[in-house]
Amino acid sequence: MNLLEMNHIEKNFDNLQVLKDISLAVEEGEIVSIIGPSGSGKSTLLRCATMLETIDRGEIVYLGEKAAWTENGKKQAVYAKKDRLRQIQKNYGLVFQNFNLFPHFSVIKNVTDAPIHVQGKPKEEALREGMELLRKMGLEDKADAYPCQLSGGQCQRVAIARALALNPRILFFDEPTSALDPELTGEVLKVIRSLAEMDITMVIVTHEMAFARDISDRVIFMADGVIVEEGTPEEVFSSSNERTQTFLGRYGEMLGK
C-alpha cells in the first residue's frame, strides 16, 4: 500500500520553477533516498510533502486521502480543510537538518511535549515511552540535560526520538547529517540504520552516497527540479545516464567503482 503519493507536483518561487512535474510514491515499509546536487529541489520536495511549503499544482495523497490537489480550471492547488489536514499530518514526522529542538526544554520535555499537548497522551505514558525512545537512541542518561549541553550528534538523536514519539507512519529526513562533522555523522547514520531494522518507512534526503546505497530500497536522483531517474541502489549507482554518472563520478572511489 502506498503511504504517500505525490503526483505532477509543481512549485515556483517567484519566477523560478523549482519542482517541475514531479511524481513519486512511497510504499509502507520502504526506505527511499533522494540524492542530487545542491539546488536540485530535494529539500523543497520534502517541505512540500510535509506541508511546510505549499505546492502550486499537483496532488499530495496520504493513505488514499488527498491533502492537496489541483481542481479543473484552477491555476493554484487547494488544500484540505484544517481539521482534515491536521489528521493527515499525524501520518508523518520530520527530522530537520538543524535539529530544531526547543532550547529552553530539557531533552525529555522536547520528546514528550507534542504527545502530551498535541495528541493528548497521559503524561505518565508519554514519559515512559519517551524514556524508552531515549534508551534506543543511547541517550537515557541525558533526559534532564538541555540542548546546549549536547553534541550535534546527540541533538540529532533527540530530534529523531521526538519525531518517533508521535508514532508516524512515515518519517522524513532532510539532510540529517549535513550539520555534523564526520565522527558525529556516523552515530546518526547508525541510528537511522537501526530504524530500518524496525521496518519504519523513511524518505531520506541525503548527500551520504555510500549510506544511501546501503540502506535504501529505492534511490531517486533529482537534478534541476526533475527526477532524472529512480530505481534500486544497484540500478542508480551503476546507471549509464550521463547526468547521473556526472553527479556520482566524484563518489566513485568511495563507492568502490
PDB file of N, CA and C in Angstrom, residues 122-196:
ATOM      1  N   PRO A 122      -1.631  10.744  28.062  1.00  0.00           N
ATOM      2  CA  PRO A 122      -1.372  10.934  29.501  1.00  0.00           C
ATOM      3  C   PRO A 122       0.114  11.121  29.769  1.00  0.00           C
ATOM      4  N   LYS A 123       0.429  12.020  30.699  1.00  0.00           N
ATOM      5  CA  LYS A 123       1.822  12.389  30.935  1.00  0.00           C
ATOM      6  C   LYS A 123       2.687  11.189  31.304  1.00  0.00           C
ATOM      7  N   GLU A 124       2.166  10.309  32.165  1.00  0.00           N
ATOM      8  CA  GLU A 124       2.951   9.152  32.604  1.00  0.00           C
ATOM      9  C   GLU A 124       3.285   8.243  31.428  1.00  0.00           C
ATOM     10  N   GLU A 125       2.309   8.034  30.549  1.00  0.00           N
ATOM     11  CA  GLU A 125       2.525   7.188  29.373  1.00  0.00           C
ATOM     12  C   GLU A 125       3.539   7.830  28.436  1.00  0.00           C
ATOM     13  N   ALA A 126       3.406   9.144  28.211  1.00  0.00           N
ATOM     14  CA  ALA A 126       4.329   9.847  27.329  1.00  0.00           C
ATOM     15  C   ALA A 126       5.757   9.796  27.884  1.00  0.00           C
ATOM     16  N   LEU A 127       5.893   9.959  29.202  1.00  0.00           N
ATOM     17  CA  LEU A 127       7.222   9.904  29.819  1.00  0.00           C
ATOM     18  C   LEU A 127       7.826   8.514  29.700  1.00  0.00           C
ATOM     19  N   ARG A 128       7.015   7.495  29.918  1.00  0.00           N
ATOM     20  CA  ARG A 128       7.505   6.116  29.824  1.00  0.00           C
ATOM     21  C   ARG A 128       7.983   5.814  28.393  1.00  0.00           C
ATOM     22  N   GLU A 129       7.156   6.199  27.411  1.00  0.00           N
ATOM     23  CA  GLU A 129       7.515   5.958  26.010  1.00  0.00           C
ATOM     24  C   GLU A 129       8.709   6.824  25.593  1.00  0.00           C
ATOM     25  N   GLY A 130       8.746   8.059  26.111  1.00  0.00           N
ATOM     26  CA  GLY A 130       9.860   8.952  25.797  1.00  0.00           C
ATOM     27  C   GLY A 130      11.180   8.421  26.317  1.00  0.00           C
ATOM     28  N   MET A 131      11.179   7.897  27.519  1.00  0.00           N
ATOM     29  CA  MET A 131      12.407   7.341  28.087  1.00  0.00           C
ATOM     30  C   MET A 131      12.846   6.098  27.314  1.00  0.00           C
ATOM     31  N   GLU A 132      11.887   5.315  26.844  1.00  0.00           N
ATOM     32  CA  GLU A 132      12.221   4.136  26.042  1.00  0.00           C
ATOM     33  C   GLU A 132      12.870   4.557  24.719  1.00  0.00           C
ATOM     34  N   LEU A 133      12.333   5.616  24.109  1.00  0.00           N
ATOM     35  CA  LEU A 133      12.930   6.122  22.865  1.00  0.00           C
ATOM     36  C   LEU A 133      14.347   6.645  23.112  1.00  0.00           C
ATOM     37  N   LEU A 134      14.535   7.351  24.226  1.00  0.00           N
ATOM     38  CA  LEU A 134      15.877   7.845  24.538  1.00  0.00           C
ATOM     39  C   LEU A 134      16.839   6.678  24.781  1.00  0.00           C
ATOM     40  N   ARG A 135      16.334   5.614  25.378  1.00  0.00           N
ATOM     41  CA  ARG A 135      17.176   4.429  25.587  1.00  0.00           C
ATOM     42  C   ARG A 135      17.623   3.862  24.241  1.00  0.00           C
ATOM     43  N   LYS A 136      16.677   3.780  23.295  1.00  0.00           N
ATOM     44  CA  LYS A 136      17.014   3.268  21.961  1.00  0.00           C
ATOM     45  C   LYS A 136      18.027   4.160  21.252  1.00  0.00           C
ATOM     46  N   MET A 137      17.993   5.451  21.579  1.00  0.00           N
ATOM     47  CA  MET A 137      18.934   6.405  20.968  1.00  0.00           C
ATOM     48  C   MET A 137      20.243   6.493  21.740  1.00  0.00           C
ATOM     49  N   GLY A 138      20.368   5.717  22.843  1.00  0.00           N
ATOM     50  CA  GLY A 138      21.570   5.781  23.655  1.00  0.00           C
ATOM     51  C   GLY A 138      21.682   7.055  24.459  1.00  0.00           C
ATOM     52  N   LEU A 139      20.535   7.641  24.823  1.00  0.00           N
ATOM     53  CA  LEU A 139      20.528   8.952  25.482  1.00  0.00           C
ATOM     54  C   LEU A 139      19.743   8.972  26.794  1.00  0.00           C
ATOM     55  N   GLU A 140      19.518   7.783  27.381  1.00  0.00           N
ATOM     56  CA  GLU A 140      18.685   7.792  28.593  1.00  0.00           C
ATOM     57  C   GLU A 140      19.310   8.595  29.727  1.00  0.00           C
ATOM     58  N   ASP A 141      20.651   8.714  29.719  1.00  0.00           N
ATOM     59  CA  ASP A 141      21.333   9.488  30.773  1.00  0.00           C
ATOM     60  C   ASP A 141      21.300  10.986  30.509  1.00  0.00           C
ATOM     61  N   LYS A 142      20.717  11.390  29.367  1.00  0.00           N
ATOM     62  CA  LYS A 142      20.660  12.813  29.018  1.00  0.00           C
ATOM     63  C   LYS A 142      19.237  13.381  29.138  1.00  0.00           C
ATOM     64  N   ALA A 143      18.324  12.643  29.730  1.00  0.00           N
ATOM     65  CA  ALA A 143      16.914  13.051  29.763  1.00  0.00           C
ATOM     66  C   ALA A 143      16.725  14.443  30.361  1.00  0.00           C
ATOM     67  N   ASP A 144      17.507  14.781  31.388  1.00  0.00           N
ATOM     68  CA  ASP A 144      17.322  16.064  32.073  1.00  0.00           C
ATOM     69  C   ASP A 144      18.271  17.147  31.570  1.00  0.00           C
ATOM     70  N   ALA A 145      19.087  16.809  30.580  1.00  0.00           N
ATOM     71  CA  ALA A 145      20.007  17.800  30.012  1.00  0.00           C
ATOM     72  C   ALA A 145      19.249  18.725  29.064  1.00  0.00           C
ATOM     73  N   TYR A 146      19.894  19.814  28.691  1.00  0.00           N
ATOM     74  CA  TYR A 146      19.328  20.768  27.732  1.00  0.00           C
ATOM     75  C   TYR A 146      20.132  20.716  26.431  1.00  0.00           C
ATOM     76  N   PRO A 147      19.522  21.108  25.310  1.00  0.00           N
ATOM     77  CA  PRO A 147      20.219  21.004  24.023  1.00  0.00           C
ATOM     78  C   PRO A 147      21.606  21.631  24.003  1.00  0.00           C
ATOM     79  N   CYS A 148      21.791  22.748  24.709  1.00  0.00           N
ATOM     80  CA  CYS A 148      23.090  23.415  24.704  1.00  0.00           C
ATOM     81  C   CYS A 148      24.185  22.581  25.364  1.00  0.00           C
ATOM     82  N   GLN A 149      23.784  21.557  26.114  1.00  0.00           N
ATOM     83  CA  GLN A 149      24.742  20.689  26.799  1.00  0.00           C
ATOM     84  C   GLN A 149      25.087  19.437  25.987  1.00  0.00           C
ATOM     85  N   LEU A 150      24.505  19.319  24.790  1.00  0.00           N
ATOM     86  CA  LEU A 150      24.679  18.121  23.976  1.00  0.00           C
ATOM     87  C   LEU A 150      25.545  18.398  22.750  1.00  0.00           C
ATOM     88  N   SER A 151      26.137  17.337  22.205  1.00  0.00           N
ATOM     89  CA  SER A 151      26.833  17.446  20.925  1.00  0.00           C
ATOM     90  C   SER A 151      25.797  17.512  19.806  1.00  0.00           C
ATOM     91  N   GLY A 152      26.258  17.876  18.611  1.00  0.00           N
ATOM     92  CA  GLY A 152      25.349  17.917  17.477  1.00  0.00           C
ATOM     93  C   GLY A 152      24.730  16.555  17.187  1.00  0.00           C
ATOM     94  N   GLY A 153      25.535  15.502  17.302  1.00  0.00           N
ATOM     95  CA  GLY A 153      25.006  14.161  17.062  1.00  0.00           C
ATOM     96  C   GLY A 153      23.951  13.775  18.076  1.00  0.00           C
ATOM     97  N   GLN A 154      24.183  14.158  19.337  1.00  0.00           N
ATOM     98  CA  GLN A 154      23.182  13.882  20.372  1.00  0.00           C
ATOM     99  C   GLN A 154      21.902  14.675  20.122  1.00  0.00           C
ATOM    100  N   CYS A 155      22.042  15.938  19.712  1.00  0.00           N
ATOM    101  CA  CYS A 155      20.856  16.745  19.390  1.00  0.00           C
ATOM    102  C   CYS A 155      20.054  16.106  18.259  1.00  0.00           C
ATOM    103  N   GLN A 156      20.747  15.594  17.240  1.00  0.00           N
ATOM    104  CA  GLN A 156      20.024  14.988  16.131  1.00  0.00           C
ATOM    105  C   GLN A 156      19.323  13.707  16.569  1.00  0.00           C
ATOM    106  N   ARG A 157      19.926  12.962  17.488  1.00  0.00           N
ATOM    107  CA  ARG A 157      19.273  11.749  18.001  1.00  0.00           C
ATOM    108  C   ARG A 157      18.039  12.105  18.841  1.00  0.00           C
ATOM    109  N   VAL A 158      18.126  13.211  19.588  1.00  0.00           N
ATOM    110  CA  VAL A 158      16.934  13.683  20.309  1.00  0.00           C
ATOM    111  C   VAL A 158      15.838  14.061  19.313  1.00  0.00           C
ATOM    112  N   ALA A 159      16.228  14.736  18.232  1.00  0.00           N
ATOM    113  CA  ALA A 159      15.255  15.129  17.214  1.00  0.00           C
ATOM    114  C   ALA A 159      14.582  13.907  16.589  1.00  0.00           C
ATOM    115  N   ILE A 160      15.343  12.839  16.383  1.00  0.00           N
ATOM    116  CA  ILE A 160      14.771  11.602  15.848  1.00  0.00           C
ATOM    117  C   ILE A 160      13.800  10.997  16.856  1.00  0.00           C
ATOM    118  N   ALA A 161      14.183  10.972  18.127  1.00  0.00           N
ATOM    119  CA  ALA A 161      13.293  10.453  19.168  1.00  0.00           C
ATOM    120  C   ALA A 161      12.010  11.270  19.244  1.00  0.00           C
ATOM    121  N   ARG A 162      12.145  12.583  19.128  1.00  0.00           N
ATOM    122  CA  ARG A 162      10.964  13.457  19.168  1.00  0.00           C
ATOM    123  C   ARG A 162      10.011  13.139  18.016  1.00  0.00           C
ATOM    124  N   ALA A 163      10.557  12.927  16.822  1.00  0.00           N
ATOM    125  CA  ALA A 163       9.705  12.589  15.678  1.00  0.00           C
ATOM    126  C   ALA A 163       9.023  11.237  15.881  1.00  0.00           C
ATOM    127  N   LEU A 164       9.756  10.266  16.422  1.00  0.00           N
ATOM    128  CA  LEU A 164       9.202   8.926  16.629  1.00  0.00           C
ATOM    129  C   LEU A 164       8.142   8.900  17.727  1.00  0.00           C
ATOM    130  N   ALA A 165       8.215   9.862  18.659  1.00  0.00           N
ATOM    131  CA  ALA A 165       7.273   9.882  19.787  1.00  0.00           C
ATOM    132  C   ALA A 165       5.830  10.059  19.332  1.00  0.00           C
ATOM    133  N   LEU A 166       5.636  10.597  18.136  1.00  0.00           N
ATOM    134  CA  LEU A 166       4.281  10.802  17.617  1.00  0.00           C
ATOM    135  C   LEU A 166       3.789   9.600  16.805  1.00  0.00           C
ATOM    136  N   ASN A 167       4.584   8.517  16.809  1.00  0.00           N
ATOM    137  CA  ASN A 167       4.221   7.272  16.113  1.00  0.00           C
ATOM    138  C   ASN A 167       3.813   7.509  14.656  1.00  0.00           C
ATOM    139  N   PRO A 168       4.656   8.167  13.879  1.00  0.00           N
ATOM    140  CA  PRO A 168       4.300   8.444  12.483  1.00  0.00           C
ATOM    141  C   PRO A 168       4.344   7.180  11.637  1.00  0.00           C
ATOM    142  N   ARG A 169       3.560   7.170  10.564  1.00  0.00           N
ATOM    143  CA  ARG A 169       3.598   6.052   9.627  1.00  0.00           C
ATOM    144  C   ARG A 169       4.794   6.166   8.682  1.00  0.00           C
ATOM    145  N   ILE A 170       5.241   7.411   8.468  1.00  0.00           N
ATOM    146  CA  ILE A 170       6.365   7.658   7.563  1.00  0.00           C
ATOM    147  C   ILE A 170       7.230   8.768   8.165  1.00  0.00           C
ATOM    148  N   LEU A 171       8.538   8.577   8.094  1.00  0.00           N
ATOM    149  CA  LEU A 171       9.465   9.528   8.705  1.00  0.00           C
ATOM    150  C   LEU A 171      10.346  10.133   7.614  1.00  0.00           C
ATOM    151  N   PHE A 172      10.360  11.479   7.561  1.00  0.00           N
ATOM    152  CA  PHE A 172      11.156  12.205   6.576  1.00  0.00           C
ATOM    153  C   PHE A 172      12.419  12.741   7.243  1.00  0.00           C
ATOM    154  N   PHE A 173      13.542  12.648   6.538  1.00  0.00           N
ATOM    155  CA  PHE A 173      14.811  13.219   6.996  1.00  0.00           C
ATOM    156  C   PHE A 173      15.312  14.190   5.940  1.00  0.00           C
ATOM    157  N   ASP A 174      15.570  15.425   6.345  1.00  0.00           N
ATOM    158  CA  ASP A 174      16.096  16.423   5.422  1.00  0.00           C
ATOM    159  C   ASP A 174      17.573  16.647   5.732  1.00  0.00           C
ATOM    160  N   GLU A 175      18.456  16.002   4.979  1.00  0.00           N
ATOM    161  CA  GLU A 175      19.904  16.124   5.169  1.00  0.00           C
ATOM    162  C   GLU A 175      20.267  15.988   6.654  1.00  0.00           C
ATOM    163  N   PRO A 176      19.961  14.834   7.271  1.00  0.00           N
ATOM    164  CA  PRO A 176      20.095  14.726   8.733  1.00  0.00           C
ATOM    165  C   PRO A 176      21.518  14.827   9.255  1.00  0.00           C
ATOM    166  N   THR A 177      22.533  14.726   8.381  1.00  0.00           N
ATOM    167  CA  THR A 177      23.917  14.768   8.857  1.00  0.00           C
ATOM    168  C   THR A 177      24.699  15.970   8.337  1.00  0.00           C
ATOM    169  N   SER A 178      24.057  16.849   7.582  1.00  0.00           N
ATOM    170  CA  SER A 178      24.826  17.915   6.916  1.00  0.00           C
ATOM    171  C   SER A 178      25.385  18.939   7.901  1.00  0.00           C
ATOM    172  N   ALA A 179      24.803  19.029   9.101  1.00  0.00           N
ATOM    173  CA  ALA A 179      25.303  19.988  10.091  1.00  0.00           C
ATOM    174  C   ALA A 179      26.312  19.356  11.049  1.00  0.00           C
ATOM    175  N   LEU A 180      26.715  18.104  10.765  1.00  0.00           N
ATOM    176  CA  LEU A 180      27.568  17.372  11.693  1.00  0.00           C
ATOM    177  C   LEU A 180      28.941  17.109  11.092  1.00  0.00           C
ATOM    178  N   ASP A 181      29.946  16.979  11.988  1.00  0.00           N
ATOM    179  CA  ASP A 181      31.253  16.581  11.484  1.00  0.00           C
ATOM    180  C   ASP A 181      31.259  15.068  11.235  1.00  0.00           C
ATOM    181  N   PRO A 182      32.268  14.539  10.550  1.00  0.00           N
ATOM    182  CA  PRO A 182      32.247  13.129  10.140  1.00  0.00           C
ATOM    183  C   PRO A 182      32.061  12.137  11.288  1.00  0.00           C
ATOM    184  N   GLU A 183      32.672  12.399  12.432  1.00  0.00           N
ATOM    185  CA  GLU A 183      32.555  11.466  13.553  1.00  0.00           C
ATOM    186  C   GLU A 183      31.114  11.403  14.058  1.00  0.00           C
ATOM    187  N   LEU A 184      30.467  12.556  14.160  1.00  0.00           N
ATOM    188  CA  LEU A 184      29.086  12.592  14.638  1.00  0.00           C
ATOM    189  C   LEU A 184      28.124  12.079  13.571  1.00  0.00           C
ATOM    190  N   THR A 185      28.478  12.258  12.310  1.00  0.00           N
ATOM    191  CA  THR A 185      27.661  11.729  11.220  1.00  0.00           C
ATOM    192  C   THR A 185      27.475  10.229  11.377  1.00  0.00           C
ATOM    193  N   GLY A 186      28.547   9.536  11.716  1.00  0.00           N
ATOM    194  CA  GLY A 186      28.491   8.082  11.859  1.00  0.00           C
ATOM    195  C   GLY A 186      27.486   7.636  12.896  1.00  0.00           C
ATOM    196  N   GLU A 187      27.410   8.352  14.032  1.00  0.00           N
ATOM    197  CA  GLU A 187      26.489   7.911  15.083  1.00  0.00           C
ATOM    198  C   GLU A 187      25.034   8.131  14.690  1.00  0.00           C
ATOM    199  N   VAL A 188      24.747   9.191  13.939  1.00  0.00           N
ATOM    200  CA  VAL A 188      23.380   9.434  13.487  1.00  0.00           C
ATOM    201  C   VAL A 188      22.973   8.418  12.418  1.00  0.00           C
ATOM    202  N   LEU A 189      23.880   8.133  11.487  1.00  0.00           N
ATOM    203  CA  LEU A 189      23.577   7.136  10.457  1.00  0.00           C
ATOM    204  C   LEU A 189      23.346   5.766  11.085  1.00  0.00           C
ATOM    205  N   LYS A 190      24.059   5.464  12.150  1.00  0.00           N
ATOM    206  CA  LYS A 190      23.862   4.187  12.855  1.00  0.00           C
ATOM    207  C   LYS A 190      22.443   4.107  13.412  1.00  0.00           C
ATOM    208  N   VAL A 191      21.949   5.214  13.967  1.00  0.00           N
ATOM    209  CA  VAL A 191      20.585   5.247  14.487  1.00  0.00           C
ATOM    210  C   VAL A 191      19.570   5.047  13.369  1.00  0.00           C
ATOM    211  N   ILE A 192      19.783   5.706  12.227  1.00  0.00           N
ATOM    212  CA  ILE A 192      18.847   5.566  11.108  1.00  0.00           C
ATOM    213  C   ILE A 192      18.855   4.121  10.596  1.00  0.00           C
ATOM    214  N   ARG A 193      20.035   3.500  10.579  1.00  0.00           N
ATOM    215  CA  ARG A 193      20.095   2.076  10.196  1.00  0.00           C
ATOM    216  C   ARG A 193      19.265   1.224  11.151  1.00  0.00           C
ATOM    217  N   SER A 194      19.295   1.553  12.440  1.00  0.00           N
ATOM    218  CA  SER A 194      18.519   0.772  13.416  1.00  0.00           C
ATOM    219  C   SER A 194      17.022   0.952  13.181  1.00  0.00           C
ATOM    220  N   LEU A 195      16.602   2.127  12.727  1.00  0.00           N
ATOM    221  CA  LEU A 195      15.188   2.348  12.406  1.00  0.00           C
ATOM    222  C   LEU A 195      14.781   1.495  11.211  1.00  0.00           C
ATOM    223  N   ALA A 196      15.696   1.315  10.271  1.00  0.00           N
ATOM    224  CA  ALA A 196      15.411   0.484   9.100  1.00  0.00           C
ATOM    225  C   ALA A 196      15.119  -0.942   9.532  1.00  0.00           C
TER     226      ALA A 196
END
